[in-house]
C-alpha atoms as one frame of an Amber mdcrd trajectory, in Angstrom:
protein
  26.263 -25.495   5.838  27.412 -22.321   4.228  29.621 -20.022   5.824  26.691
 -16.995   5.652  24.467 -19.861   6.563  26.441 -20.651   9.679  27.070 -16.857
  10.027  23.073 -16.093   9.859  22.459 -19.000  12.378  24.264 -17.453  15.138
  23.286 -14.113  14.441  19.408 -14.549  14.478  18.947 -16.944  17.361  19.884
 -14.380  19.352  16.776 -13.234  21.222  15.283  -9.590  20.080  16.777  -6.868
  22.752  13.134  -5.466  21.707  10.930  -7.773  21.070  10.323  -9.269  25.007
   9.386 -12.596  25.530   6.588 -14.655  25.083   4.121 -11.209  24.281   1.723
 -12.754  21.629   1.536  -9.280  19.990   4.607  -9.829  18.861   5.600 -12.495
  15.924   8.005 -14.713  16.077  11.395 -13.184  14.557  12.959 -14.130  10.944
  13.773 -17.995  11.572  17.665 -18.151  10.795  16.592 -20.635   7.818  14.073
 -17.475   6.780  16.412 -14.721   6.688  19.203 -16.722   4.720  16.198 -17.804
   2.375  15.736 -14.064   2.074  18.937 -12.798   1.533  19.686 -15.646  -0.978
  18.641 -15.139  -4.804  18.704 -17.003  -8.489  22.488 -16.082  -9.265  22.104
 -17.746 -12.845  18.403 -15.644 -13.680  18.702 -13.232 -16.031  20.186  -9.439
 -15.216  17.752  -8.376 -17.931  19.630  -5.228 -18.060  17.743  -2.027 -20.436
  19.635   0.660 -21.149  17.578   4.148 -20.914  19.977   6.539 -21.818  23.548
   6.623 -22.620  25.789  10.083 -22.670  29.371  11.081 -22.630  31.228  13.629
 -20.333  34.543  14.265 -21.529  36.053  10.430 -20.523  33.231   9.052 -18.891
  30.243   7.699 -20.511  27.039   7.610 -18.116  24.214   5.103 -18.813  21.037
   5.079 -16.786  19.606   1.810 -16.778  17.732  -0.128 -14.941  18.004  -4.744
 -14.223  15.578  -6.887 -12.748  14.987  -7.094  -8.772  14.674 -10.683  -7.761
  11.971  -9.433  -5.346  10.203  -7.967  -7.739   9.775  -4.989 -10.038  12.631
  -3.439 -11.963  16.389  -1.607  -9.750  16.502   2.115 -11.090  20.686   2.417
 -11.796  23.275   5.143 -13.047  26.102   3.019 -14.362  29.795   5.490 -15.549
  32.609   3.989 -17.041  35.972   5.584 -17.508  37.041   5.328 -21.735  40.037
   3.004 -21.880  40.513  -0.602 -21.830  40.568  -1.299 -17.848  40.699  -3.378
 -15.870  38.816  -1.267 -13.797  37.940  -1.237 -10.224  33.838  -1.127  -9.389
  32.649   0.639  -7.061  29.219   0.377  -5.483  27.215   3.810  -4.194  24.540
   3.878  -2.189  22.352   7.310  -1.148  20.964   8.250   2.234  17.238   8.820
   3.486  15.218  10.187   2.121  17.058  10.139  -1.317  17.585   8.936  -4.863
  20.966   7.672  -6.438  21.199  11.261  -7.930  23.124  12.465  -4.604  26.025
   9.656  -5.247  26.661  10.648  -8.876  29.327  14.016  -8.389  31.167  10.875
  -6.073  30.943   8.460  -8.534  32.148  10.696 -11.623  34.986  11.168  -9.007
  35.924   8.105  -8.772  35.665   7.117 -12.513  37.684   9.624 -13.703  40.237
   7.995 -11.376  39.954   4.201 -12.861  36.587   2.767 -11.334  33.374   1.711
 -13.149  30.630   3.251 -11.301  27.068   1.760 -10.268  24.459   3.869  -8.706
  20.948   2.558  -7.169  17.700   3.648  -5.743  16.916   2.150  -2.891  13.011
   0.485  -3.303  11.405   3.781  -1.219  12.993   5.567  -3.596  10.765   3.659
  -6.617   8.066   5.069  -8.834   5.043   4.975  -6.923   6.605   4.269  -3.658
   8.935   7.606  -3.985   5.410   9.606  -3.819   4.361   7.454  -0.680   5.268
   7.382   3.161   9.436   6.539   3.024   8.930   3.807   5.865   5.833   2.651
   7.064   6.792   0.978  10.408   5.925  -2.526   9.614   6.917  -5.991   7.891
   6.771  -4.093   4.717  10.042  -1.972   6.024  11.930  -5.114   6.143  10.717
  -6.876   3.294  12.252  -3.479   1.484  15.632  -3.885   3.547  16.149  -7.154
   2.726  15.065  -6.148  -1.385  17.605  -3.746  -0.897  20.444  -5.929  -0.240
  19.475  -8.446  -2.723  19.191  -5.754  -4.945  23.100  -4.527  -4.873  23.996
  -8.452  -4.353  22.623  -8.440  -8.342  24.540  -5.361  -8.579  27.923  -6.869
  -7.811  26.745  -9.543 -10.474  26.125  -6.738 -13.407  29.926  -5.366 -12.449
  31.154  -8.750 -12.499  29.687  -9.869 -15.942  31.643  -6.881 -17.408  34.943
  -7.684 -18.914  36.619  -4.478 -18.010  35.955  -4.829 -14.124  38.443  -6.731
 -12.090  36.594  -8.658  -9.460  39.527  -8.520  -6.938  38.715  -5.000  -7.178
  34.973  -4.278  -5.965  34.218  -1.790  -3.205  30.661   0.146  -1.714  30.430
   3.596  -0.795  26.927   4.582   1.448  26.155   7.405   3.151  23.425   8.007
   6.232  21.477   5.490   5.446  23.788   3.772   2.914  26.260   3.624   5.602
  24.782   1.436   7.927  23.236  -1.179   4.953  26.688  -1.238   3.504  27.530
  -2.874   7.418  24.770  -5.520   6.412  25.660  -5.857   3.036  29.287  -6.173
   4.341  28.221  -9.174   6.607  26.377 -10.643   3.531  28.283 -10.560   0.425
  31.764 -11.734   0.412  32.806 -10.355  -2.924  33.419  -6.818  -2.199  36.686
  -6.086  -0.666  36.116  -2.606   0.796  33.341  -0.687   2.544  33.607   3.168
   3.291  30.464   3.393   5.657  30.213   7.128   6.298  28.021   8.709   8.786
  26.171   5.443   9.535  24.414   4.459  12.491  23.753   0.635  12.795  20.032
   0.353  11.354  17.171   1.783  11.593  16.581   0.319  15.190  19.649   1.955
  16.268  18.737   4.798  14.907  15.252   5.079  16.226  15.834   3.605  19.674
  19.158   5.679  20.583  19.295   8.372  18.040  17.330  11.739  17.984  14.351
  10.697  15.916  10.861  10.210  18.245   9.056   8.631  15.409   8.520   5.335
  17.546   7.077   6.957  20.307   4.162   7.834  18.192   3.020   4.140  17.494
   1.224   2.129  19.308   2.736  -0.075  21.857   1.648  -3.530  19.654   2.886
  -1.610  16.284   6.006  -0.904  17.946   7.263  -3.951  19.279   5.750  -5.778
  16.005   8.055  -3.506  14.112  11.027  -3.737  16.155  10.980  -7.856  15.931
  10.338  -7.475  11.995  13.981  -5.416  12.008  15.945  -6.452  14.918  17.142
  -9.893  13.250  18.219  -7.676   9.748  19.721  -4.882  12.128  23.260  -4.190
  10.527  25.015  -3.701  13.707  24.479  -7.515  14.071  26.139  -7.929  10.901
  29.044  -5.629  10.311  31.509  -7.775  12.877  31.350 -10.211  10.290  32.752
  -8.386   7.071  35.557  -9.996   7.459  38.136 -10.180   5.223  36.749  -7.155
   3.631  38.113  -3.809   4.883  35.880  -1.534   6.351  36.463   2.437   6.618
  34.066   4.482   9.234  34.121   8.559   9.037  31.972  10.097  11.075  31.138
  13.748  13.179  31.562  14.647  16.295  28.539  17.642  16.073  25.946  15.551
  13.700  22.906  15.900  14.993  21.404  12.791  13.459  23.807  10.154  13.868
  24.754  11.148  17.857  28.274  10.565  18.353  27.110   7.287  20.895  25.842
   5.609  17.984  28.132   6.032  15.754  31.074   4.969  18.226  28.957   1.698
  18.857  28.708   1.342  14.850  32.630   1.354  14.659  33.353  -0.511  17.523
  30.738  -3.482  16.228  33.058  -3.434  12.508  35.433  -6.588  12.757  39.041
  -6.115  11.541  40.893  -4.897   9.468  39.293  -1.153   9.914  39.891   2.231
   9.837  37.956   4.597  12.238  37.902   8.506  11.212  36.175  11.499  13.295
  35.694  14.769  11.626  34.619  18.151  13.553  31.919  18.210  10.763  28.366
  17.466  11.446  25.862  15.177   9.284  27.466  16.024   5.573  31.339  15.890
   6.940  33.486  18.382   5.327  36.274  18.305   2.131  38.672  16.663   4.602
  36.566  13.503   4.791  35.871  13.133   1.520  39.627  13.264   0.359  40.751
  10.488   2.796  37.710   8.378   1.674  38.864   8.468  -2.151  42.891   8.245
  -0.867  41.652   4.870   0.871  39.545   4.093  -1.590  42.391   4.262  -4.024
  44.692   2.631  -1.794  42.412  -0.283  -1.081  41.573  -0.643  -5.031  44.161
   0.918  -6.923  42.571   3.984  -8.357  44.509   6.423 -10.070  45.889   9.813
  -8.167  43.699  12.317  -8.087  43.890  15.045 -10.737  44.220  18.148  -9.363
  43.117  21.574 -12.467  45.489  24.400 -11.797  43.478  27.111 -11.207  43.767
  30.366 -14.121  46.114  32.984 -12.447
């Protein structure tokens, strides 16, 4: 057995905290053979990567693009790549909810123009027709589109890596909100990545609906609830960030956001196995400067980017 075989095994026969026993409203959780089945994909299938659009700013050329989801339907990307030979690092961004990759790109041109080829994605609410509809709907479909989602960026890690100007002892993921807490279950997932700056993440949606601020499950129905909450407990990325190991994890969160409550994200960090680095900001929900410069100093420390280049301002 594989080691995220043996890793999934232990983490889903553990019994739903929310599920309750024996209630025949409630299905039976992912099977630990299920949710590897799930998470796995056709490595050799084809990226089909199309190119959209292709523009250059100053060093950087920026392609929007999109490759082919192995659950279906086609991954919306921005892809930027420094000019200049590499090897590069990659770097993996991932936006919050509700939101579109647009948010990550000023971050990613960052980090580009400091040695790191760039890749962008929508998450699948984020996805022609779905971006017009409800963001989740609070059933199976919510973790069919979690689990999409990681495959998704697991054939993201496969489009950096068929580049010749990427080194793959280089790779790293930056989320935010949301995007922090699916980087901890893409962390416990994929073992190619050697960093993960989780910022302002909670540890899942069930976290962040059972503990956080957010009421939205007390307006369902007591069946649609606990249907909902054994659908998502199993993928629930606090179960899976202890086990990014070797990667290195980095956790910045604030102590006044009012939608990740300081609670949860002190339980996120604490969950993270070792080596990590634990940062709290007087910010609330969008952090501050201060945040963002230690992320791209340990960023560049933890992939060898290139110092930061600061303009002199005109006197």
């Amino acid at each position: 057995m594989s080691p995220i075989r043996r890793l999934l095994s232990r983490l889903l026969l553990v019994p739903s905290l929310a599920a309750g026993g024996g209630d025949p409203a409630v299905p039976a959780a992912l099977s630990p053979a299920a949710a590897v089945k799930a998470f796995d994909y056709d490595a050799g299938a084809p990226l089909d990567v199309r190119f959209d659009s292709t523009w250059k700013e100053g060093a950087l050329t920026i392609r929007d693009l999109t490759y082919a989801s192995p659950k279906g339907g086609r991954v919306p990307a921005t892809l930027i790549v420094p000019d200049g030979p590499g090897p590069f690092a990659g770097v993996l961004l991932m936006h919050g909810l509700p939101g579109t990759r647009g948010v990550t790109l000023p971050e990613a041109r960052a980090l580009a123009r400091r040695g790191a080829v760039t890749l962008s994605i929508d998450a699948p609410f984020s996805r022609g027709a779905r971006a017009r509809g409800e963001i989740l709907r609070f059933d199976e479909r919510d973790r069919d589109e979690q689990i999409q989602l990681i495959v998704d960026w697991r054939r993201g890690v496969d489009l950096l890596l068929a580049r010749q100007d990427v080194d793959p002892k280089r790779l790293a993921y930056v989320g935010w909100s949301y995007g922090g807490a699916m980087g901890g279950l893409l962390a416990g997932v994929e073992k190619r990545l050697h960093a993960f700056a989780l910022v302002v993440g909670d540890g899942g949606l069930v976290s962040h609906f059972l503990t956080g601020n957010d009421p939205s499950l007390d307006r369902l129905t007591p069946a649609r609830r606990k249907r909902w909450l054994a659908a998502m407990q199993p993928i629930e990325p606090l179960r899976f960030v202890g086990h990014a190991a070797p990667a290195h994890l980095l956790f910045q969160n604030g102590r006044v956001d009012d939608i990740v409550p300081a609670a949860n994200g002190r339980a996120y960090q604490e969950a993270g196995s070792q080596p990590k680095t634990v940062r709290w900001y007087d910010a609330g929900h969008g952090l501050d400067d201060e945040a963002t410069r230690d992320r791209r100093e340990w960023l560049a420390r933890e992939i060898g980017l290139a110092p930061e280049v600061t303009i002199p301002r005109s006197p």
